[in-house]
Amino acid sequence: MDNYNSSGQNISGTFSGSYKGENGNILLDVVIKENVITHIELLSHTENPGFNKAIVQLTDDIITSNSLDVDIVSGATLTSTSFIKAVEDALKNSGINPSDLKDVSTITTSKDDYLTNNCDILIIGGGGAGLSAAIEASSTSECKVILLEKMSFAGGNTRMSGGEYAAPGNWVQLNEGILDDSIDTFFNDIYYGGKEKGNPELIKVLAENALTNAFWLRDFVGVKYKDTQSWYGGHSYSRTLWPEGDGPKYVDTLISKAVDLGVEFHYNTKANQLLKDGTGRVIGVRAVRNGKIIDYVAQKGVILTTGGFGSNIEMREEYNTVWPTLDESIPTTNSPAIVGDGIKMAEELGANIVNMESIQLYPINNPATGNYYFLDYARLNSNAILVNKHGNRFVNEKETRDNLSASILKQPDSRAFEIIDSTVIKKMNLKETYSSEISKGLAQKVLTIGTLEECADFFDIPYDSLIETAKKYNSYSTTGIDEDFGRTSSLEPVDINGEFIMFAGVVSVHHTMGGVDIDKNARVLDINKIPIPGLYAAGEVTGSIHGGNRLGSLSMPDTVTFGRIAARSAVNMH
Ligand code: ADP
């Protein structure tokens, strides 16, 4: 045990710390205010990029608890230990013994804070659902709206997505002459795509409101959409709109609208516990910011929009009954902030939790980071094919995410390789549009560009077999019948002699369909299906809509539809 030169006094300042990590030193600065750790700035490290998420998680845990006594992130033991040691080193340089850090439970709200934090509507979580709820509440009422976000920026998984939005009857469909899509077809796609486990009453609300809310996003919020759309697995029609600039621009547009409307954003503020009054009505939350406990009180309602639990390995393992394992060997596309906070808070209060075993894997992700490739957009819209390490196709590339993932998990090394030909590279302008992703992939050695033979060599795939596969696929495109896997969409031939982009992909936890049960007014239900007064929820934190599987591009219409409904219910104290 190190000896600390503890003065027993309150210490403030910025102190550097370092410790040897797996590959080199971890260097960081710790900002301390009167014995409270308020910020940890990571200056440099050479840990595996896959461990960034562990570092974010530990930073969050240390700041929230104002203590070094935090759980090691499973799957990243060495990085976790080194990171904590580096923070400990900074404390040593400050002269504070870890045991002198203030106990967070003794740091309470001052009278001034209490007044500031009184509002009408309190929204917990600034992703797509929280931002939609904030815009709706502030644009349709005089309510004071506060949005709590535990990270230093808003967006959650929505920011990390393409922002793609399925809407039957949308304006691009009309331009493309797709005139026979309908709410009923959309309803059936969602219901059967969700393995008949979703609540039909809620699916009806989603199906009926998706188009209206696409107009709301475009015409009221100011989201700019591309003139083209996509077809996603499980949808009967091509009906998916794409915002310009994907998830990041989509989220930033929503944030600026909310800010214009007067919504107060409280960043770095983590909600920890829902507060009730004597009648059982939810009246606010107890949150932590910079190691300080802050109580927020909402006169009209609290809306939970904290997202799912894809980054919480323990919860994944606890609830998974579908996949062979969801332990740390399976990465996630999720933000490290998405660890089921809202589900746990609501459950503690008696909320009904449903469909928790339904956890969706996204099929094609970067093996170095676990994040999806925006380049995979090509697979959805072109002749791109998937092969395994032996150079053989193994699935209909247009299958739903769960079926594709199940097939990939059965391949050698649980790995797929996506092949995109020169026609598509040019037509979709892939090199320019995805230049940064391509450069990163090249550096990480998970992506290559070259002739089919060069690509095969790079990934150690037998070329003979790969060329055979490409020729066979081309023969199916001539007859229009994929005799092996029944693919019907974009069955165009690949240009065997041209240049290819080829990248390796692994499955990642993408969406958790389970969560809190809500009714059609977005009221959170208790285990007797009775609404819990004052508590509303929307987005991935809810569990009753997508059932056993969420089809691609349904997240945005879900978050906007139920985010807006939750806001209206809270404003009217319904
Ligand atoms: P959705 O798609 O349902 O809107 P997202 O994943 O996009 O979900 O956003 C959820 C947001 O909630 C993220 O920005 C995340 O950081 C935030 N969040 C999660 N837990 C908490 C919490 N305990 N307190 C405050 N914000 C939270």
Coordinates of C-alpha atoms and ligand atoms in Angstrom, one line a residue:
M1 CA 0.0 0.0 0.0
D2 CA 1.3 3.4 -0.9
N3 CA 1.8 6.0 1.7
Y4 CA -0.1 9.2 1.1
N5 CA 1.0 12.5 2.5
S6 CA -2.6 13.3 3.4
S7 CA -3.1 16.7 4.9
G8 CA -6.7 16.0 5.9
Q9 CA -7.6 19.3 4.1
N10 CA -9.8 20.0 1.1
I11 CA -7.7 20.0 -2.0
S12 CA -8.6 21.4 -5.4
G13 CA -6.6 21.5 -8.7
T14 CA -5.6 19.4 -11.7
F15 CA -3.1 16.6 -11.1
S16 CA -1.4 14.3 -13.6
G17 CA -1.2 10.5 -13.2
S18 CA 0.2 7.6 -15.2
Y19 CA 0.5 3.9 -15.0
K20 CA 1.7 1.1 -17.3
G21 CA -1.1 -0.3 -19.4
E22 CA -1.2 -3.4 -21.6
N23 CA 1.0 -1.9 -24.3
G24 CA 2.4 1.4 -22.9
N25 CA 1.7 4.1 -20.4
I26 CA -1.8 5.5 -19.7
L27 CA -1.4 9.2 -19.0
L28 CA -4.3 11.3 -17.6
D29 CA -5.2 14.5 -15.7
V30 CA -7.6 14.4 -12.8
V31 CA -9.5 17.5 -11.9
I32 CA -10.3 17.7 -8.2
K33 CA -12.6 20.2 -6.5
E34 CA -12.6 20.2 -2.7
N35 CA -11.8 16.4 -2.5
V36 CA -14.3 15.6 -5.3
I37 CA -13.2 14.2 -8.6
T38 CA -15.0 16.3 -11.2
H39 CA -13.2 15.3 -14.4
I40 CA -10.8 12.8 -15.8
E41 CA -9.0 13.8 -19.0
L42 CA -7.3 10.9 -20.8
L43 CA -4.2 12.4 -22.3
S44 CA -2.7 9.4 -24.1
H45 CA -2.8 5.6 -24.1
T46 CA -2.0 2.7 -26.4
E47 CA -4.6 0.3 -25.2
N48 CA -6.5 -1.8 -27.7
P49 CA -9.2 0.6 -29.3
G50 CA -11.8 -1.9 -28.2
F51 CA -11.1 -0.9 -24.6
N52 CA -12.1 2.7 -25.1
K53 CA -15.5 1.8 -23.9
A54 CA -14.1 0.3 -20.7
I55 CA -12.3 3.6 -20.0
V56 CA -15.4 5.7 -20.5
Q57 CA -17.3 3.3 -18.2
L58 CA -14.6 3.6 -15.5
T59 CA -14.5 7.4 -15.8
D60 CA -18.2 7.5 -15.3
D61 CA -18.2 5.1 -12.4
I62 CA -15.3 6.9 -10.6
I63 CA -16.8 10.4 -11.0
T64 CA -20.3 9.2 -10.0
S65 CA -19.1 7.4 -6.9
N66 CA -16.2 9.8 -6.2
S67 CA -14.2 6.7 -5.3
L68 CA -11.7 4.4 -6.8
D69 CA -13.6 1.4 -5.4
V70 CA -15.3 0.7 -8.7
D71 CA -15.9 -2.6 -10.6
I72 CA -13.4 -3.7 -13.1
V73 CA -15.0 -3.8 -16.6
S74 CA -15.3 -7.4 -17.6
G75 CA -13.2 -8.4 -20.6
A76 CA -10.8 -5.5 -20.0
T77 CA -9.2 -6.4 -16.7
L78 CA -5.7 -5.2 -17.3
T79 CA -6.8 -1.9 -18.9
S80 CA -9.3 -1.3 -16.0
T81 CA -6.7 -2.0 -13.3
S82 CA -4.1 0.2 -15.1
F83 CA -6.6 3.0 -15.6
I84 CA -7.6 3.0 -11.9
K85 CA -3.9 2.9 -10.9
A86 CA -3.3 6.0 -13.1
V87 CA -6.1 7.8 -11.3
E88 CA -4.7 6.7 -8.0
D89 CA -1.3 8.1 -9.1
A90 CA -2.9 11.5 -9.8
L91 CA -4.5 11.4 -6.4
K92 CA -1.1 10.6 -4.8
N93 CA 0.3 13.6 -6.7
S94 CA -2.5 15.8 -5.3
G95 CA -1.7 14.6 -1.7
I96 CA -5.2 13.1 -1.2
N97 CA -5.5 9.6 0.1
P98 CA -8.4 7.8 -1.8
S99 CA -10.1 7.4 1.5
D100 CA -10.2 11.2 1.9
L101 CA -12.4 11.6 -1.2
K102 CA -15.8 12.9 0.0
D103 CA -18.5 10.4 0.5
V104 CA -21.1 11.3 -2.2
S105 CA -24.0 10.6 0.0
T106 CA -22.9 13.5 2.2
I107 CA -22.8 16.0 -0.6
T108 CA -26.3 17.2 -1.0
T109 CA -28.3 19.8 -2.9
S110 CA -28.1 23.3 -1.7
K111 CA -31.3 25.4 -1.5
D112 CA -30.3 27.3 -4.6
D113 CA -29.8 24.1 -6.6
Y114 CA -33.2 22.9 -5.5
L115 CA -34.9 26.0 -6.9
T116 CA -32.9 25.8 -10.2
N117 CA -33.8 22.2 -10.6
N118 CA -37.5 22.6 -10.2
C119 CA -39.3 22.1 -13.5
D120 CA -42.5 20.9 -15.1
I121 CA -41.2 18.1 -17.3
L122 CA -38.0 16.3 -16.5
I123 CA -36.5 14.1 -19.3
I124 CA -33.8 11.6 -18.5
G125 CA -31.5 10.9 -21.4
G126 CA -30.8 12.9 -24.5
G127 CA -31.0 10.5 -27.4
G128 CA -33.6 10.4 -30.1
A129 CA -36.5 9.8 -27.8
G130 CA -35.5 12.3 -25.1
L131 CA -34.9 15.0 -27.7
S132 CA -38.2 14.4 -29.5
A133 CA -40.0 14.5 -26.1
A134 CA -38.2 17.8 -25.2
I135 CA -39.1 19.4 -28.5
E136 CA -42.7 18.4 -28.3
A137 CA -43.2 19.5 -24.7
S138 CA -41.5 22.8 -25.2
S139 CA -43.2 23.6 -28.5
T140 CA -46.7 22.7 -27.4
S141 CA -46.8 24.1 -23.9
E142 CA -45.4 26.8 -21.6
C143 CA -43.7 24.1 -19.5
K144 CA -40.2 24.4 -18.2
V145 CA -38.4 21.4 -19.6
I146 CA -35.1 20.1 -18.2
L147 CA -33.2 17.3 -19.9
L148 CA -30.6 15.3 -18.0
E149 CA -27.8 13.7 -19.9
K150 CA -25.1 11.7 -18.1
M151 CA -22.5 12.2 -20.8
S152 CA -20.8 15.5 -21.7
F153 CA -22.7 15.4 -25.0
A154 CA -26.2 14.2 -26.1
G155 CA -27.1 11.6 -28.6
G156 CA -26.6 8.1 -27.2
N157 CA -27.0 5.3 -29.7
T158 CA -29.0 7.6 -31.9
R159 CA -25.9 9.7 -32.6
M160 CA -24.0 6.5 -33.5
S161 CA -26.7 5.4 -36.0
G162 CA -27.4 6.3 -39.5
G163 CA -30.6 8.1 -38.4
E164 CA -32.5 6.0 -40.9
Y165 CA -36.3 6.3 -40.7
A166 CA -38.9 3.9 -42.1
A167 CA -42.2 5.5 -43.1
P168 CA -44.8 4.0 -45.5
G169 CA -46.1 6.4 -48.1
N170 CA -43.2 8.7 -47.7
W171 CA -42.3 11.4 -50.4
V172 CA -39.4 9.5 -51.8
Q173 CA -41.5 6.4 -52.3
L174 CA -44.0 8.6 -54.2
N175 CA -41.2 10.0 -56.4
E176 CA -40.0 6.4 -57.1
G177 CA -43.5 5.3 -58.1
I178 CA -44.0 3.1 -55.0
L179 CA -47.7 3.8 -54.5
D180 CA -49.1 0.7 -52.8
D181 CA -47.3 0.7 -49.5
S182 CA -49.7 1.1 -46.5
I183 CA -50.0 1.4 -42.8
D184 CA -51.4 -2.1 -42.6
T185 CA -48.4 -3.6 -44.5
F186 CA -46.1 -1.7 -42.2
F187 CA -47.9 -2.9 -39.2
N188 CA -47.6 -6.5 -40.4
D189 CA -43.9 -6.1 -41.1
I190 CA -43.3 -4.8 -37.6
Y191 CA -45.5 -7.4 -35.9
Y192 CA -44.2 -10.5 -37.8
G193 CA -40.7 -9.1 -37.9
G194 CA -40.9 -9.0 -34.1
K195 CA -41.9 -12.7 -34.0
E196 CA -45.5 -11.8 -33.0
K197 CA -44.2 -10.8 -29.5
G198 CA -44.8 -7.0 -29.7
N199 CA -47.9 -5.4 -28.3
P200 CA -50.3 -4.9 -31.4
E201 CA -51.9 -1.8 -29.8
L202 CA -48.5 -0.1 -29.6
I203 CA -47.4 -1.3 -33.0
K204 CA -50.6 0.2 -34.5
V205 CA -49.7 3.6 -32.9
L206 CA -46.2 3.4 -34.4
A207 CA -47.5 2.3 -37.8
E208 CA -50.1 5.1 -37.9
N209 CA -47.8 7.9 -36.8
A210 CA -44.5 7.1 -38.6
L211 CA -45.3 9.2 -41.7
T212 CA -46.8 12.2 -39.8
N213 CA -43.7 12.2 -37.7
A214 CA -41.4 12.0 -40.7
F215 CA -43.0 15.2 -41.9
W216 CA -42.7 16.7 -38.4
L217 CA -38.9 16.0 -38.4
R218 CA -38.5 17.4 -41.9
D219 CA -40.8 20.4 -41.8
F220 CA -40.9 21.4 -38.1
V221 CA -37.5 20.2 -36.7
G222 CA -35.5 20.9 -39.8
V223 CA -34.0 17.5 -40.5
K224 CA -32.7 17.3 -44.1
Y225 CA -33.3 14.0 -45.9
K226 CA -31.6 12.6 -49.0
D227 CA -33.6 12.1 -52.2
T228 CA -32.9 8.4 -52.1
Q229 CA -34.1 5.7 -49.7
S230 CA -33.2 2.2 -48.7
W231 CA -34.7 -1.2 -48.5
Y232 CA -34.2 -3.0 -45.2
G233 CA -34.5 -6.7 -44.3
G234 CA -38.0 -7.7 -43.2
H235 CA -39.7 -4.6 -44.8
S236 CA -42.1 -5.4 -47.6
Y237 CA -41.1 -2.2 -49.5
S238 CA -38.2 0.2 -49.8
R239 CA -39.4 2.8 -47.4
T240 CA -36.4 4.0 -45.4
L241 CA -35.5 7.7 -45.4
W242 CA -31.9 8.7 -44.7
P243 CA -31.0 12.1 -43.1
E244 CA -28.0 14.0 -44.6
G245 CA -25.0 13.5 -42.3
D246 CA -26.4 10.4 -40.6
G247 CA -27.0 10.1 -36.8
P248 CA -24.6 12.9 -35.8
K249 CA -26.3 15.6 -37.9
Y250 CA -29.7 14.2 -37.1
V251 CA -29.1 14.5 -33.4
D252 CA -27.4 18.0 -33.7
T253 CA -30.5 19.2 -35.6
L254 CA -32.8 18.0 -32.8
I255 CA -30.6 19.5 -30.1
S256 CA -30.5 23.0 -31.8
K257 CA -34.3 22.9 -32.2
A258 CA -34.7 22.0 -28.5
V259 CA -32.2 24.7 -27.4
D260 CA -34.1 27.3 -29.5
L261 CA -37.3 26.3 -27.8
G262 CA -35.8 26.9 -24.4
V263 CA -35.1 23.3 -23.2
E264 CA -32.4 23.3 -20.5
F265 CA -29.7 20.7 -21.0
H266 CA -27.9 19.5 -17.8
Y267 CA -24.9 17.5 -19.0
N268 CA -22.7 15.2 -17.0
T269 CA -25.7 14.6 -14.8
K270 CA -26.6 11.0 -14.2
A271 CA -30.0 10.1 -12.9
N272 CA -29.7 7.4 -10.2
Q273 CA -33.1 7.0 -8.5
L274 CA -36.7 8.0 -9.2
L275 CA -38.3 9.9 -6.4
K276 CA -42.0 9.4 -5.3
D277 CA -44.3 11.5 -3.1
G278 CA -46.5 10.1 -0.4
T279 CA -49.2 9.1 -2.9
G280 CA -46.9 7.0 -5.0
R281 CA -46.6 9.6 -7.8
V282 CA -43.2 10.0 -9.4
I283 CA -42.1 13.6 -8.7
G284 CA -38.5 13.7 -9.8
V285 CA -35.1 12.0 -9.6
R286 CA -32.0 12.0 -7.5
A287 CA -29.0 12.6 -9.8
V288 CA -25.3 13.0 -9.5
R289 CA -23.1 15.7 -11.2
N290 CA -19.4 16.2 -10.4
G291 CA -19.8 14.0 -7.4
K292 CA -22.6 16.0 -6.0
I293 CA -26.1 14.7 -5.4
I294 CA -28.8 16.8 -6.9
D295 CA -32.5 16.3 -6.6
Y296 CA -34.7 17.3 -9.5
V297 CA -38.4 17.9 -9.0
A298 CA -40.9 17.8 -11.9
Q299 CA -44.4 19.2 -11.3
K300 CA -46.0 17.4 -14.3
G301 CA -44.0 14.3 -15.1
V302 CA -40.7 12.5 -15.5
I303 CA -40.0 10.9 -18.9
L304 CA -37.5 8.1 -19.1
T305 CA -35.5 8.0 -22.3
T306 CA -32.3 6.4 -21.2
G307 CA -32.0 3.8 -24.0
G308 CA -31.4 0.0 -23.6
F309 CA -28.7 -2.1 -22.0
G310 CA -26.5 -3.2 -24.9
S311 CA -23.2 -2.1 -23.1
N312 CA -24.1 -3.8 -19.9
I313 CA -22.5 -7.3 -20.2
E314 CA -23.9 -8.5 -16.9
M315 CA -27.5 -7.7 -17.9
R316 CA -26.9 -9.2 -21.3
E317 CA -25.7 -12.4 -19.7
E318 CA -28.5 -12.4 -17.1
Y319 CA -31.3 -12.1 -19.6
N320 CA -30.0 -13.8 -22.8
T321 CA -31.6 -17.1 -23.6
V322 CA -31.4 -16.9 -27.4
W323 CA -27.7 -16.6 -28.3
P324 CA -24.9 -19.0 -27.4
T325 CA -23.2 -16.3 -25.3
L326 CA -23.4 -12.5 -25.0
D327 CA -20.3 -12.2 -22.7
E328 CA -17.4 -9.9 -23.4
S329 CA -16.4 -11.9 -26.5
I330 CA -19.3 -10.2 -28.3
P331 CA -18.7 -6.5 -28.8
T332 CA -21.4 -3.9 -29.0
T333 CA -22.3 -1.1 -31.4
N334 CA -23.7 0.8 -28.4
S335 CA -22.5 3.9 -26.6
P336 CA -20.8 2.9 -23.3
A337 CA -23.6 5.0 -21.6
I338 CA -26.2 2.5 -22.6
V339 CA -26.2 0.2 -19.6
G340 CA -29.9 -0.1 -18.6
D341 CA -30.0 2.7 -16.0
G342 CA -33.6 3.6 -16.7
I343 CA -34.8 0.0 -16.8
K344 CA -33.2 -0.6 -13.4
M345 CA -34.6 2.6 -11.9
A346 CA -38.1 1.9 -13.1
E347 CA -37.9 -1.7 -12.0
E348 CA -37.0 -0.6 -8.5
L349 CA -40.2 1.4 -8.4
G350 CA -42.3 -1.6 -9.4
A351 CA -42.5 -1.1 -13.2
N352 CA -43.3 -4.2 -15.4
I353 CA -40.2 -5.3 -17.4
V354 CA -40.9 -7.3 -20.5
N355 CA -39.1 -9.1 -23.4
M356 CA -35.7 -8.8 -21.7
E357 CA -34.4 -11.9 -23.4
S358 CA -34.8 -10.4 -26.8
I359 CA -31.4 -9.0 -27.6
Q360 CA -30.5 -8.1 -31.2
L361 CA -27.1 -8.7 -32.8
Y362 CA -26.1 -6.5 -35.7
P363 CA -24.4 -8.8 -38.3
I364 CA -21.5 -6.9 -39.8
N365 CA -19.3 -4.8 -37.6
N366 CA -15.6 -3.8 -37.4
P367 CA -13.8 -6.5 -35.5
A368 CA -11.3 -3.8 -34.1
T369 CA -14.0 -1.7 -32.5
G370 CA -17.3 -3.6 -32.5
N371 CA -19.0 -0.6 -34.2
Y372 CA -20.9 -1.0 -37.4
Y373 CA -19.6 0.1 -40.8
F374 CA -21.5 2.8 -42.5
L375 CA -20.1 1.2 -45.6
D376 CA -22.4 -1.8 -44.9
Y377 CA -25.1 0.6 -46.4
A378 CA -23.9 -0.9 -49.7
R379 CA -25.0 -4.4 -48.7
L380 CA -28.5 -3.2 -48.1
N381 CA -28.7 -1.5 -51.5
S382 CA -26.5 -3.3 -53.9
N383 CA -25.2 -6.6 -55.3
A384 CA -22.6 -6.8 -52.4
I385 CA -22.1 -10.4 -51.2
L386 CA -21.0 -12.1 -48.0
V387 CA -18.6 -15.0 -47.9
N388 CA -16.9 -16.9 -45.1
K389 CA -13.2 -17.7 -44.5
H390 CA -13.4 -20.5 -47.1
G391 CA -14.6 -18.1 -49.8
N392 CA -18.1 -19.5 -49.8
R393 CA -21.5 -17.6 -49.6
F394 CA -23.5 -18.9 -46.6
V395 CA -26.6 -16.8 -46.4
N396 CA -29.1 -14.6 -48.3
E397 CA -27.4 -11.2 -47.8
K398 CA -30.7 -9.5 -47.6
E399 CA -31.9 -11.5 -44.6
T400 CA -33.0 -9.8 -41.3
R401 CA -30.4 -8.9 -38.8
D402 CA -31.1 -11.8 -36.4
N403 CA -31.0 -14.4 -39.2
L404 CA -27.8 -13.0 -40.7
S405 CA -26.2 -12.9 -37.2
A406 CA -27.2 -16.5 -36.4
S407 CA -25.6 -17.6 -39.8
I408 CA -22.4 -15.6 -39.2
L409 CA -22.0 -17.1 -35.7
K410 CA -21.9 -20.6 -37.4
Q411 CA -19.0 -19.6 -39.7
P412 CA -15.3 -20.2 -39.0
D413 CA -14.1 -17.6 -36.5
S414 CA -17.7 -16.3 -36.4
R415 CA -16.6 -14.0 -39.2
A416 CA -18.0 -12.8 -42.5
F417 CA -16.4 -10.9 -45.3
E418 CA -18.3 -8.4 -47.3
I419 CA -17.4 -7.8 -51.0
I420 CA -18.4 -4.7 -52.9
D421 CA -17.5 -4.4 -56.6
S422 CA -16.3 -1.5 -58.7
T423 CA -19.7 -0.7 -60.2
V424 CA -21.2 -0.1 -56.7
I425 CA -18.1 1.7 -55.5
K426 CA -18.5 4.2 -58.3
K427 CA -22.3 4.4 -58.3
M428 CA -22.5 5.0 -54.6
N429 CA -19.4 7.1 -54.5
L430 CA -18.2 5.0 -51.6
K431 CA -14.6 6.0 -51.5
E432 CA -15.5 9.7 -51.1
T433 CA -18.5 9.3 -48.9
Y434 CA -16.9 6.9 -46.5
S435 CA -13.3 8.0 -46.9
S436 CA -12.6 8.3 -43.2
E437 CA -14.1 4.9 -42.4
I438 CA -12.1 3.4 -45.2
S439 CA -8.8 4.9 -44.0
K440 CA -9.4 3.7 -40.5
G441 CA -10.3 0.2 -41.7
L442 CA -7.1 0.0 -43.8
A443 CA -5.0 1.1 -40.8
Q444 CA -6.8 -1.4 -38.6
K445 CA -6.2 -4.1 -41.3
V446 CA -9.9 -5.1 -41.3
L447 CA -10.5 -3.7 -44.8
T448 CA -8.7 -3.9 -48.1
I449 CA -9.0 -2.6 -51.6
G450 CA -7.8 -4.4 -54.7
T451 CA -8.5 -7.1 -57.3
L452 CA -10.4 -10.1 -56.1
E453 CA -7.2 -12.0 -55.9
E454 CA -5.5 -9.4 -53.8
C455 CA -8.4 -9.2 -51.5
A456 CA -8.5 -13.0 -51.1
D457 CA -4.7 -13.0 -50.3
F458 CA -5.1 -10.2 -47.7
F459 CA -7.7 -12.1 -45.7
D460 CA -6.1 -15.5 -46.4
I461 CA -9.2 -16.8 -48.2
P462 CA -8.6 -19.4 -51.0
Y463 CA -8.8 -17.4 -54.3
D464 CA -10.0 -20.4 -56.3
S465 CA -13.0 -20.8 -54.1
L466 CA -13.7 -17.1 -54.0
I467 CA -13.7 -16.7 -57.8
E468 CA -15.9 -19.8 -58.1
T469 CA -18.4 -18.2 -55.7
A470 CA -18.4 -14.9 -57.6
K471 CA -19.0 -16.8 -60.9
K472 CA -21.8 -18.9 -59.4
Y473 CA -23.5 -15.8 -58.0
N474 CA -23.2 -14.1 -61.4
S475 CA -24.9 -17.1 -63.0
Y476 CA -27.8 -16.7 -60.5
S477 CA -28.1 -13.1 -61.5
T478 CA -28.5 -14.1 -65.1
T479 CA -31.3 -16.6 -64.4
G480 CA -32.8 -14.4 -61.6
I481 CA -32.8 -17.3 -59.2
D482 CA -30.4 -17.7 -56.3
E483 CA -30.5 -21.5 -56.1
D484 CA -28.4 -21.6 -52.9
F485 CA -30.1 -19.0 -50.6
G486 CA -33.1 -17.6 -52.4
R487 CA -31.9 -14.0 -52.6
T488 CA -34.2 -11.9 -54.8
S489 CA -33.1 -8.4 -54.2
S490 CA -30.3 -6.6 -56.1
L491 CA -29.3 -9.9 -57.7
E492 CA -27.1 -8.0 -60.2
P493 CA -23.8 -9.5 -61.4
V494 CA -20.4 -8.4 -59.8
D495 CA -17.6 -7.2 -62.0
I496 CA -15.1 -9.9 -61.5
N497 CA -12.2 -8.1 -63.2
G498 CA -12.6 -4.7 -61.4
E499 CA -11.5 -3.3 -58.1
F500 CA -13.2 -4.5 -54.9
I501 CA -13.6 -3.2 -51.4
M502 CA -13.6 -6.1 -49.0
F503 CA -13.9 -6.0 -45.2
A504 CA -14.2 -8.4 -42.3
G505 CA -17.2 -8.3 -40.0
V506 CA -18.2 -9.8 -36.7
V507 CA -21.6 -9.7 -34.9
S508 CA -22.2 -7.1 -32.2
V509 CA -24.9 -6.5 -29.7
H510 CA -27.0 -3.7 -31.3
H511 CA -30.5 -3.3 -29.8
T512 CA -32.2 -4.6 -26.7
M513 CA -35.9 -5.0 -27.5
G514 CA -36.8 -5.5 -23.8
G515 CA -37.4 -2.9 -21.2
V516 CA -40.2 -1.1 -19.3
D517 CA -43.8 -1.8 -20.3
I518 CA -45.8 1.2 -21.5
D519 CA -49.4 1.8 -22.7
K520 CA -50.4 3.6 -25.9
N521 CA -50.0 6.9 -24.0
A522 CA -46.4 6.1 -23.1
R523 CA -47.3 5.7 -19.4
V524 CA -45.1 3.2 -17.6
L525 CA -47.1 0.3 -16.3
D526 CA -46.6 -1.6 -13.0
I527 CA -46.7 -5.4 -12.8
N528 CA -50.5 -5.2 -12.6
K529 CA -50.6 -3.2 -15.8
I530 CA -51.7 -0.1 -13.9
P531 CA -49.9 3.2 -15.0
I532 CA -47.4 4.5 -12.4
P533 CA -48.6 8.1 -11.9
G534 CA -46.1 10.7 -13.2
L535 CA -43.8 8.3 -15.0
Y536 CA -43.6 8.0 -18.8
A537 CA -41.1 6.3 -21.1
A538 CA -40.1 6.2 -24.8
G539 CA -37.4 4.7 -27.0
E540 CA -35.1 1.8 -26.4
V541 CA -35.8 1.9 -22.6
T542 CA -39.3 0.5 -23.4
G543 CA -39.9 -3.2 -24.0
S544 CA -43.3 -3.7 -25.5
I545 CA -43.1 -2.7 -29.1
H546 CA -40.6 -4.7 -31.1
G547 CA -41.1 -8.0 -29.4
G548 CA -38.6 -10.6 -30.5
N549 CA -36.7 -8.5 -33.1
R550 CA -36.6 -4.9 -34.2
L551 CA -36.4 -4.4 -37.9
G552 CA -33.8 -2.0 -39.2
S553 CA -34.8 1.7 -39.5
L554 CA -37.7 1.4 -36.9
S555 CA -35.7 2.9 -34.1
M556 CA -36.2 6.5 -35.3
P557 CA -39.9 6.3 -35.9
D558 CA -40.3 4.6 -32.5
T559 CA -38.3 7.2 -30.6
V560 CA -40.1 10.1 -32.3
T561 CA -43.6 8.7 -32.1
F562 CA -43.5 7.6 -28.4
G563 CA -41.2 10.5 -27.4
R564 CA -43.8 13.0 -28.6
I565 CA -46.7 11.0 -27.1
A566 CA -44.9 10.8 -23.7
A567 CA -44.4 14.6 -23.8
R568 CA -48.1 15.2 -24.5
S569 CA -49.1 12.8 -21.8
A570 CA -46.8 14.5 -19.3
V571 CA -47.9 18.0 -20.3
N572 CA -51.5 17.0 -19.7
M573 CA -50.7 14.9 -16.7
H574 CA -52.6 12.1 -18.3
Ligands
ADP1 P1 -33.1 6.3 -27.6 O1 -32.8 5.8 -29.0 O2 -34.1 5.4 -26.9 O3 -33.4 7.7 -27.5 P2 -30.3 6.6 -27.0 O4 -29.3 5.5 -26.8 O5 -30.2 7.3 -28.3 O6 -31.8 6.0 -26.8 O7 -30.1 7.7 -25.9 C1 -30.2 7.4 -24.5 C2 -29.5 8.6 -23.8 O8 -29.7 8.5 -22.4 C3 -28.0 8.6 -24.0 O9 -27.6 9.9 -24.4 C4 -27.4 8.3 -22.6 O10 -26.2 8.9 -22.4 C5 -28.5 8.8 -21.7 N1 -28.6 8.2 -20.4 C6 -28.5 6.9 -20.1 N2 -28.6 6.6 -18.8 C7 -28.7 7.9 -18.2 C8 -28.8 8.3 -16.8 N3 -28.9 7.5 -15.8 N4 -28.9 9.7 -16.6 C9 -28.9 10.6 -17.6 N5 -28.8 10.2 -18.9 C10 -28.7 8.9 -19.2

